[in-house]
């Protein structure tokens, strides 16, 4: 299972980065590969390549605001949640991502 | 004086706050007295606005109110402990006693400090770090732990 994710919160100071850490932990626990791009106050970091996006089975947006360059993800299966949901229960969010692609 | 992210002058552990808004007022007032913010009222409005958008409560009695504000002069962390737990919408429904205010200027000229604040936020997902902070009554120790969690 390959997951591409983007995290972004309103101030871009805290939740963006907490959500990245939570998603990486949860994905590791389930044995999924994940790459998380952050869109915070420091701009885009760990930017996903188009190749990584194309090869991902599912995309997770953990965002409280708009995703920058969203058109990169056209035609992908996207699970969109708030950053708080991910920081609170990343395991459930990753489970939902599996369900979305029929790998529950 | 050097503008440090946090030192013992930014740690407040002897106060009592009836509500979340009293904490936000205290943060704005202290930030302006410490020279971190140029306007107490301006910063307060920005802190309140952030709470309206989404609450900043975490788990285990911790919260991270924050603002990226034109009234903040340099990036800073304030640590506040309330003797009485405060109602603050949190992930686990617990009231909050330990508060880390993250203050950042609106115009970002300083990725180093932003990086430190993001590392600090991630550290707050670690139970050991949180228990070290709640179990200490030393302002110097608390400031030191917060600074080292940001590096």
PDB file of C-alpha atoms in Angstrom:
ATOM      1  CA  UNK A   1       0.000   0.000   0.000  1.00  0.00           C
ATOM      2  CA  UNK A   2       1.411   3.363  -1.041  1.00  0.00           C
ATOM      3  CA  UNK A   3       0.023   6.527   0.499  1.00  0.00           C
ATOM      4  CA  UNK A   4       0.709  10.115  -0.585  1.00  0.00           C
ATOM      5  CA  UNK A   5      -0.362  12.738   1.945  1.00  0.00           C
ATOM      6  CA  UNK A   6      -0.499  16.496   2.363  1.00  0.00           C
ATOM      7  CA  UNK A   7      -0.881  18.256   5.706  1.00  0.00           C
ATOM      8  CA  UNK A   8      -1.806  21.928   6.111  1.00  0.00           C
ATOM      9  CA  UNK A   9      -3.302  23.893   8.991  1.00  0.00           C
ATOM     10  CA  UNK A  10      -4.380  27.487   9.275  1.00  0.00           C
ATOM     11  CA  UNK A  11      -1.386  29.098  10.959  1.00  0.00           C
ATOM     12  CA  UNK A  12       1.026  26.509   9.592  1.00  0.00           C
ATOM     13  CA  UNK A  13       2.950  26.399  12.837  1.00  0.00           C
ATOM     14  CA  UNK A  14       1.950  23.315  14.775  1.00  0.00           C
ATOM     15  CA  UNK A  15      -0.817  21.013  13.526  1.00  0.00           C
ATOM     16  CA  UNK A  16       0.660  20.649  10.024  1.00  0.00           C
ATOM     17  CA  UNK A  17       3.756  19.044  11.517  1.00  0.00           C
ATOM     18  CA  UNK A  18       1.994  17.073  14.244  1.00  0.00           C
ATOM     19  CA  UNK A  19      -0.300  15.589  11.596  1.00  0.00           C
ATOM     20  CA  UNK A  20       2.699  14.580   9.467  1.00  0.00           C
ATOM     21  CA  UNK A  21       4.310  12.816  12.406  1.00  0.00           C
ATOM     22  CA  UNK A  22       1.055  11.079  13.384  1.00  0.00           C
ATOM     23  CA  UNK A  23       0.405   9.855   9.818  1.00  0.00           C
ATOM     24  CA  UNK A  24       3.932   8.520   9.443  1.00  0.00           C
ATOM     25  CA  UNK A  25       3.627   6.590  12.694  1.00  0.00           C
ATOM     26  CA  UNK A  26       0.219   5.153  11.840  1.00  0.00           C
ATOM     27  CA  UNK A  27       1.284   4.142   8.339  1.00  0.00           C
ATOM     28  CA  UNK A  28       4.391   2.441   9.658  1.00  0.00           C
ATOM     29  CA  UNK A  29       2.257   0.491  12.130  1.00  0.00           C
ATOM     30  CA  UNK A  30       0.114  -0.836   9.258  1.00  0.00           C
ATOM     31  CA  UNK A  31       3.102  -1.540   7.057  1.00  0.00           C
ATOM     32  CA  UNK A  32       2.129   1.061   4.464  1.00  0.00           C
ATOM     33  CA  UNK A  33       4.583   3.252   2.589  1.00  0.00           C
ATOM     34  CA  UNK A  34       3.852   6.933   3.068  1.00  0.00           C
ATOM     35  CA  UNK A  35       5.259  10.240   1.899  1.00  0.00           C
ATOM     36  CA  UNK A  36       3.874  13.327   3.630  1.00  0.00           C
ATOM     37  CA  UNK A  37       4.229  16.788   2.121  1.00  0.00           C
ATOM     38  CA  UNK A  38       3.755  19.696   4.536  1.00  0.00           C
ATOM     39  CA  UNK A  39       2.252  23.013   3.455  1.00  0.00           C
ATOM     40  CA  UNK A  40       2.884  25.227   6.458  1.00  0.00           C
ATOM     41  CA  UNK A  41       4.323  28.596   7.387  1.00  0.00           C
ATOM     42  CA  UNK A  42       7.649  27.491   5.940  1.00  0.00           C
ATOM     43  CA  UNK A  43       6.008  26.809   2.577  1.00  0.00           C
ATOM     44  CA  UNK A  44       5.927  23.444   0.846  1.00  0.00           C
ATOM     45  CA  UNK A  45       8.354  20.937   2.315  1.00  0.00           C
ATOM     46  CA  UNK A  46       9.075  17.333   1.406  1.00  0.00           C
ATOM     47  CA  UNK A  47       7.169  18.022  -1.772  1.00  0.00           C
ATOM     48  CA  UNK A  48       5.638  14.962  -3.422  1.00  0.00           C
ATOM     49  CA  UNK A  49       6.924  14.212  -6.911  1.00  0.00           C
ATOM     50  CA  UNK A  50       4.317  13.665  -9.613  1.00  0.00           C
ATOM     51  CA  UNK A  51       5.631  10.127  -9.879  1.00  0.00           C
ATOM     52  CA  UNK A  52       4.948   9.460  -6.193  1.00  0.00           C
ATOM     53  CA  UNK A  53       1.451  10.865  -6.580  1.00  0.00           C
ATOM     54  CA  UNK A  54       0.788   8.783  -9.699  1.00  0.00           C
ATOM     55  CA  UNK A  55       1.963   5.592  -8.009  1.00  0.00           C
ATOM     56  CA  UNK A  56       0.072   6.143  -4.740  1.00  0.00           C
ATOM     57  CA  UNK A  57      -2.889   3.841  -4.089  1.00  0.00           C
ATOM     58  CA  UNK A  58      -4.586   6.556  -2.094  1.00  0.00           C
ATOM     59  CA  UNK A  59      -4.091  10.190  -1.122  1.00  0.00           C
ATOM     60  CA  UNK A  60      -4.764  11.604   2.333  1.00  0.00           C
ATOM     61  CA  UNK A  61      -5.332  15.338   2.732  1.00  0.00           C
ATOM     62  CA  UNK A  62      -5.084  16.280   6.423  1.00  0.00           C
ATOM     63  CA  UNK A  63      -5.952  19.919   5.929  1.00  0.00           C
ATOM     64  CA  UNK A  64      -7.875  22.807   7.473  1.00  0.00           C
ATOM     65  CA  UNK A  65      -7.261  25.016   4.469  1.00  0.00           C
ATOM     66  CA  UNK A  66      -6.837  24.726   0.699  1.00  0.00           C
ATOM     67  CA  UNK A  67      -4.256  22.381  -0.746  1.00  0.00           C
ATOM     68  CA  UNK A  68      -1.705  24.237  -2.856  1.00  0.00           C
ATOM     69  CA  UNK A  69      -1.388  22.856  -6.388  1.00  0.00           C
ATOM     70  CA  UNK A  70      -4.338  20.564  -5.850  1.00  0.00           C
ATOM     71  CA  UNK A  71      -4.531  19.765  -9.551  1.00  0.00           C
ATOM     72  CA  UNK A  72      -1.531  17.461  -9.094  1.00  0.00           C
ATOM     73  CA  UNK A  73      -4.008  15.043  -7.502  1.00  0.00           C
ATOM     74  CA  UNK A  74      -6.667  15.044 -10.233  1.00  0.00           C
ATOM     75  CA  UNK A  75      -8.213  11.592 -10.702  1.00  0.00           C
ATOM     76  CA  UNK A  76      -6.728  10.222  -7.447  1.00  0.00           C
ATOM     77  CA  UNK A  77      -8.731   8.618  -4.666  1.00  0.00           C
ATOM     78  CA  UNK A  78      -8.583  11.227  -1.929  1.00  0.00           C
ATOM     79  CA  UNK A  79      -9.500  10.961   1.738  1.00  0.00           C
ATOM     80  CA  UNK A  80      -9.880  14.469   3.122  1.00  0.00           C
ATOM     81  CA  UNK A  81      -9.901  15.086   6.885  1.00  0.00           C
ATOM     82  CA  UNK A  82      -8.966  17.892   9.289  1.00  0.00           C
ATOM     83  CA  UNK A  83      -5.545  18.015  10.934  1.00  0.00           C
ATOM     84  CA  UNK A  84      -7.097  17.606  14.379  1.00  0.00           C
ATOM     85  CA  UNK A  85      -8.660  14.309  13.354  1.00  0.00           C
ATOM     86  CA  UNK A  86      -5.248  13.003  12.316  1.00  0.00           C
ATOM     87  CA  UNK A  87      -3.429  14.238  15.401  1.00  0.00           C
ATOM     88  CA  UNK A  88      -6.145  12.706  17.549  1.00  0.00           C
ATOM     89  CA  UNK A  89      -6.588   9.339  15.799  1.00  0.00           C
ATOM     90  CA  UNK A  90      -4.244   8.771  12.875  1.00  0.00           C
ATOM     91  CA  UNK A  91      -4.739   4.995  13.057  1.00  0.00           C
ATOM     92  CA  UNK A  92      -8.439   5.397  12.231  1.00  0.00           C
ATOM     93  CA  UNK A  93      -7.672   7.756   9.365  1.00  0.00           C
ATOM     94  CA  UNK A  94      -5.203   5.295   7.846  1.00  0.00           C
ATOM     95  CA  UNK A  95      -7.808   2.527   8.276  1.00  0.00           C
ATOM     96  CA  UNK A  96     -10.303   4.660   6.368  1.00  0.00           C
ATOM     97  CA  UNK A  97      -7.757   5.150   3.614  1.00  0.00           C
ATOM     98  CA  UNK A  98      -7.429   1.357   3.307  1.00  0.00           C
ATOM     99  CA  UNK A  99     -11.211   1.023   3.162  1.00  0.00           C
ATOM    100  CA  UNK A 100     -11.402   3.632   0.437  1.00  0.00           C
ATOM    101  CA  UNK A 101      -9.277   1.486  -1.855  1.00  0.00           C
ATOM    102  CA  UNK A 102     -10.982  -1.740  -0.791  1.00  0.00           C
ATOM    103  CA  UNK A 103      -8.111  -3.044   1.280  1.00  0.00           C
ATOM    104  CA  UNK A 104      -9.761  -2.907   4.683  1.00  0.00           C
TER     105      UNK A 104
ATOM    106  CA  UNK B   1      19.190  41.195  25.451  1.00  0.00           C
ATOM    107  CA  UNK B   2      19.071  38.326  22.989  1.00  0.00           C
ATOM    108  CA  UNK B   3      15.648  37.327  21.728  1.00  0.00           C
ATOM    109  CA  UNK B   4      15.462  33.723  22.898  1.00  0.00           C
ATOM    110  CA  UNK B   5      12.563  31.449  22.019  1.00  0.00           C
ATOM    111  CA  UNK B   6      11.979  30.710  25.701  1.00  0.00           C
ATOM    112  CA  UNK B   7      13.718  31.260  29.028  1.00  0.00           C
ATOM    113  CA  UNK B   8      12.502  31.215  32.630  1.00  0.00           C
ATOM    114  CA  UNK B   9      11.031  34.739  32.287  1.00  0.00           C
ATOM    115  CA  UNK B  10       8.488  33.219  29.878  1.00  0.00           C
ATOM    116  CA  UNK B  11       7.395  30.457  32.274  1.00  0.00           C
ATOM    117  CA  UNK B  12       4.424  31.174  34.587  1.00  0.00           C
ATOM    118  CA  UNK B  13       3.382  28.452  36.996  1.00  0.00           C
ATOM    119  CA  UNK B  14       1.842  30.238  39.962  1.00  0.00           C
ATOM    120  CA  UNK B  15      -1.392  31.544  38.483  1.00  0.00           C
ATOM    121  CA  UNK B  16      -4.966  30.450  38.429  1.00  0.00           C
ATOM    122  CA  UNK B  17      -7.297  30.992  35.490  1.00  0.00           C
ATOM    123  CA  UNK B  18     -11.078  30.527  35.524  1.00  0.00           C
ATOM    124  CA  UNK B  19     -11.447  30.290  31.738  1.00  0.00           C
ATOM    125  CA  UNK B  20      -9.548  29.811  28.500  1.00  0.00           C
ATOM    126  CA  UNK B  21     -10.117  33.448  27.617  1.00  0.00           C
ATOM    127  CA  UNK B  22      -8.398  34.523  30.842  1.00  0.00           C
ATOM    128  CA  UNK B  23      -5.351  32.539  29.721  1.00  0.00           C
ATOM    129  CA  UNK B  24      -5.389  34.191  26.294  1.00  0.00           C
ATOM    130  CA  UNK B  25      -5.563  37.620  27.962  1.00  0.00           C
ATOM    131  CA  UNK B  26      -2.658  36.701  30.222  1.00  0.00           C
ATOM    132  CA  UNK B  27      -0.583  35.523  27.241  1.00  0.00           C
ATOM    133  CA  UNK B  28      -1.268  38.753  25.319  1.00  0.00           C
ATOM    134  CA  UNK B  29      -0.480  40.903  28.351  1.00  0.00           C
ATOM    135  CA  UNK B  30       2.768  39.106  29.226  1.00  0.00           C
ATOM    136  CA  UNK B  31       3.900  38.965  25.594  1.00  0.00           C
ATOM    137  CA  UNK B  32       3.525  42.704  25.326  1.00  0.00           C
ATOM    138  CA  UNK B  33       5.324  43.345  28.653  1.00  0.00           C
ATOM    139  CA  UNK B  34       8.177  41.038  27.604  1.00  0.00           C
ATOM    140  CA  UNK B  35       8.591  42.867  24.299  1.00  0.00           C
ATOM    141  CA  UNK B  36       7.442  39.834  22.304  1.00  0.00           C
ATOM    142  CA  UNK B  37       4.349  41.689  21.029  1.00  0.00           C
ATOM    143  CA  UNK B  38       3.740  45.353  20.197  1.00  0.00           C
ATOM    144  CA  UNK B  39       0.093  45.337  21.231  1.00  0.00           C
ATOM    145  CA  UNK B  40      -1.643  43.295  23.882  1.00  0.00           C
ATOM    146  CA  UNK B  41      -5.109  43.920  22.406  1.00  0.00           C
ATOM    147  CA  UNK B  42      -3.973  43.156  18.877  1.00  0.00           C
ATOM    148  CA  UNK B  43      -2.373  39.871  19.854  1.00  0.00           C
ATOM    149  CA  UNK B  44      -5.395  38.921  21.967  1.00  0.00           C
ATOM    150  CA  UNK B  45      -7.688  39.373  18.962  1.00  0.00           C
ATOM    151  CA  UNK B  46      -5.448  37.113  16.873  1.00  0.00           C
ATOM    152  CA  UNK B  47      -5.241  34.422  19.577  1.00  0.00           C
ATOM    153  CA  UNK B  48      -9.028  34.465  19.976  1.00  0.00           C
ATOM    154  CA  UNK B  49      -9.518  34.241  16.223  1.00  0.00           C
ATOM    155  CA  UNK B  50      -7.332  31.129  16.069  1.00  0.00           C
ATOM    156  CA  UNK B  51      -9.390  29.456  18.809  1.00  0.00           C
ATOM    157  CA  UNK B  52     -12.604  30.214  16.927  1.00  0.00           C
ATOM    158  CA  UNK B  53     -11.242  28.492  13.832  1.00  0.00           C
ATOM    159  CA  UNK B  54     -10.273  25.271  15.618  1.00  0.00           C
ATOM    160  CA  UNK B  55      -9.588  24.666  19.295  1.00  0.00           C
ATOM    161  CA  UNK B  56      -5.954  24.131  20.232  1.00  0.00           C
ATOM    162  CA  UNK B  57      -6.504  21.591  23.006  1.00  0.00           C
ATOM    163  CA  UNK B  58      -4.416  18.421  22.740  1.00  0.00           C
ATOM    164  CA  UNK B  59      -4.386  15.447  25.137  1.00  0.00           C
ATOM    165  CA  UNK B  60      -3.362  14.893  28.756  1.00  0.00           C
ATOM    166  CA  UNK B  61      -4.185  18.424  29.897  1.00  0.00           C
ATOM    167  CA  UNK B  62      -2.089  20.244  27.297  1.00  0.00           C
ATOM    168  CA  UNK B  63      -3.062  23.016  24.889  1.00  0.00           C
ATOM    169  CA  UNK B  64      -1.128  25.049  22.326  1.00  0.00           C
ATOM    170  CA  UNK B  65      -2.874  28.351  21.656  1.00  0.00           C
ATOM    171  CA  UNK B  66      -0.978  30.081  18.874  1.00  0.00           C
ATOM    172  CA  UNK B  67      -1.008  32.999  16.527  1.00  0.00           C
ATOM    173  CA  UNK B  68       0.806  34.080  13.440  1.00  0.00           C
ATOM    174  CA  UNK B  69       0.271  37.744  14.122  1.00  0.00           C
ATOM    175  CA  UNK B  70       1.379  41.123  12.826  1.00  0.00           C
ATOM    176  CA  UNK B  71       1.621  42.121  16.514  1.00  0.00           C
ATOM    177  CA  UNK B  72       4.319  39.559  17.298  1.00  0.00           C
ATOM    178  CA  UNK B  73       7.830  40.999  17.070  1.00  0.00           C
ATOM    179  CA  UNK B  74       9.910  37.839  17.317  1.00  0.00           C
ATOM    180  CA  UNK B  75       9.073  34.112  17.604  1.00  0.00           C
ATOM    181  CA  UNK B  76       8.494  33.026  21.157  1.00  0.00           C
ATOM    182  CA  UNK B  77       7.027  30.384  23.429  1.00  0.00           C
ATOM    183  CA  UNK B  78       5.276  31.135  26.722  1.00  0.00           C
ATOM    184  CA  UNK B  79       4.551  28.333  29.175  1.00  0.00           C
ATOM    185  CA  UNK B  80       1.630  28.803  31.535  1.00  0.00           C
ATOM    186  CA  UNK B  81       0.302  26.431  34.166  1.00  0.00           C
ATOM    187  CA  UNK B  82      -3.060  26.926  35.776  1.00  0.00           C
ATOM    188  CA  UNK B  83      -3.567  25.654  39.321  1.00  0.00           C
ATOM    189  CA  UNK B  84      -7.169  24.884  38.426  1.00  0.00           C
ATOM    190  CA  UNK B  85      -7.892  22.835  35.284  1.00  0.00           C
ATOM    191  CA  UNK B  86      -9.567  24.908  32.569  1.00  0.00           C
ATOM    192  CA  UNK B  87     -12.299  23.876  30.150  1.00  0.00           C
ATOM    193  CA  UNK B  88     -10.677  23.801  26.703  1.00  0.00           C
ATOM    194  CA  UNK B  89     -12.073  21.625  23.892  1.00  0.00           C
ATOM    195  CA  UNK B  90      -9.465  18.858  23.779  1.00  0.00           C
ATOM    196  CA  UNK B  91      -9.027  15.505  22.021  1.00  0.00           C
ATOM    197  CA  UNK B  92      -9.589  13.411  25.123  1.00  0.00           C
ATOM    198  CA  UNK B  93     -12.158  15.710  26.729  1.00  0.00           C
ATOM    199  CA  UNK B  94      -9.815  16.447  29.643  1.00  0.00           C
ATOM    200  CA  UNK B  95      -9.509  19.930  31.074  1.00  0.00           C
ATOM    201  CA  UNK B  96      -6.235  21.751  30.512  1.00  0.00           C
ATOM    202  CA  UNK B  97      -3.562  22.742  33.016  1.00  0.00           C
ATOM    203  CA  UNK B  98      -0.393  23.103  30.906  1.00  0.00           C
ATOM    204  CA  UNK B  99      -0.387  25.651  28.134  1.00  0.00           C
ATOM    205  CA  UNK B 100       2.293  26.386  25.558  1.00  0.00           C
ATOM    206  CA  UNK B 101       1.614  29.574  23.634  1.00  0.00           C
ATOM    207  CA  UNK B 102       3.385  29.637  20.256  1.00  0.00           C
ATOM    208  CA  UNK B 103       3.797  33.166  18.922  1.00  0.00           C
ATOM    209  CA  UNK B 104       5.072  33.923  15.436  1.00  0.00           C
ATOM    210  CA  UNK B 105       5.310  37.190  13.478  1.00  0.00           C
ATOM    211  CA  UNK B 106       2.974  37.464  10.474  1.00  0.00           C
ATOM    212  CA  UNK B 107       5.817  38.112   8.135  1.00  0.00           C
ATOM    213  CA  UNK B 108       8.053  35.134   8.143  1.00  0.00           C
ATOM    214  CA  UNK B 109      11.724  36.032   7.977  1.00  0.00           C
ATOM    215  CA  UNK B 110      12.933  33.310  10.214  1.00  0.00           C
ATOM    216  CA  UNK B 111      12.569  29.667   9.208  1.00  0.00           C
ATOM    217  CA  UNK B 112      14.922  28.568  11.971  1.00  0.00           C
ATOM    218  CA  UNK B 113      12.471  29.536  14.696  1.00  0.00           C
ATOM    219  CA  UNK B 114       9.477  28.191  12.784  1.00  0.00           C
ATOM    220  CA  UNK B 115      11.327  24.904  12.516  1.00  0.00           C
ATOM    221  CA  UNK B 116      11.876  24.943  16.281  1.00  0.00           C
ATOM    222  CA  UNK B 117       8.186  25.568  16.983  1.00  0.00           C
ATOM    223  CA  UNK B 118       7.128  22.763  14.666  1.00  0.00           C
ATOM    224  CA  UNK B 119       9.540  20.379  16.399  1.00  0.00           C
ATOM    225  CA  UNK B 120       8.186  21.462  19.759  1.00  0.00           C
ATOM    226  CA  UNK B 121       4.612  20.773  18.627  1.00  0.00           C
ATOM    227  CA  UNK B 122       5.613  17.285  17.476  1.00  0.00           C
ATOM    228  CA  UNK B 123       7.366  16.695  20.837  1.00  0.00           C
ATOM    229  CA  UNK B 124       4.047  17.362  22.536  1.00  0.00           C
ATOM    230  CA  UNK B 125       2.782  14.096  21.091  1.00  0.00           C
ATOM    231  CA  UNK B 126       5.359  12.333  23.285  1.00  0.00           C
ATOM    232  CA  UNK B 127       4.111  11.205  26.707  1.00  0.00           C
ATOM    233  CA  UNK B 128       7.544  11.374  28.375  1.00  0.00           C
ATOM    234  CA  UNK B 129       8.089  14.962  27.374  1.00  0.00           C
ATOM    235  CA  UNK B 130       4.646  15.959  28.627  1.00  0.00           C
ATOM    236  CA  UNK B 131       5.105  14.236  31.964  1.00  0.00           C
ATOM    237  CA  UNK B 132       8.489  15.945  32.453  1.00  0.00           C
ATOM    238  CA  UNK B 133       6.819  19.299  31.920  1.00  0.00           C
ATOM    239  CA  UNK B 134       3.843  18.672  34.196  1.00  0.00           C
ATOM    240  CA  UNK B 135       5.908  17.209  36.996  1.00  0.00           C
ATOM    241  CA  UNK B 136       8.384  20.061  37.317  1.00  0.00           C
ATOM    242  CA  UNK B 137       8.010  23.155  39.468  1.00  0.00           C
ATOM    243  CA  UNK B 138      11.251  24.687  38.266  1.00  0.00           C
ATOM    244  CA  UNK B 139      10.868  27.479  35.728  1.00  0.00           C
ATOM    245  CA  UNK B 140      14.461  27.022  34.596  1.00  0.00           C
ATOM    246  CA  UNK B 141      13.976  23.282  34.066  1.00  0.00           C
ATOM    247  CA  UNK B 142      10.724  23.777  32.139  1.00  0.00           C
ATOM    248  CA  UNK B 143      12.296  26.417  29.877  1.00  0.00           C
ATOM    249  CA  UNK B 144      15.309  24.174  29.301  1.00  0.00           C
ATOM    250  CA  UNK B 145      13.175  21.129  28.405  1.00  0.00           C
ATOM    251  CA  UNK B 146      11.057  23.165  25.995  1.00  0.00           C
ATOM    252  CA  UNK B 147      14.131  24.622  24.337  1.00  0.00           C
ATOM    253  CA  UNK B 148      15.795  21.252  23.951  1.00  0.00           C
ATOM    254  CA  UNK B 149      12.582  19.714  22.543  1.00  0.00           C
ATOM    255  CA  UNK B 150      12.682  22.424  19.869  1.00  0.00           C
ATOM    256  CA  UNK B 151      16.160  21.548  18.620  1.00  0.00           C
TER     257      UNK B 151
END
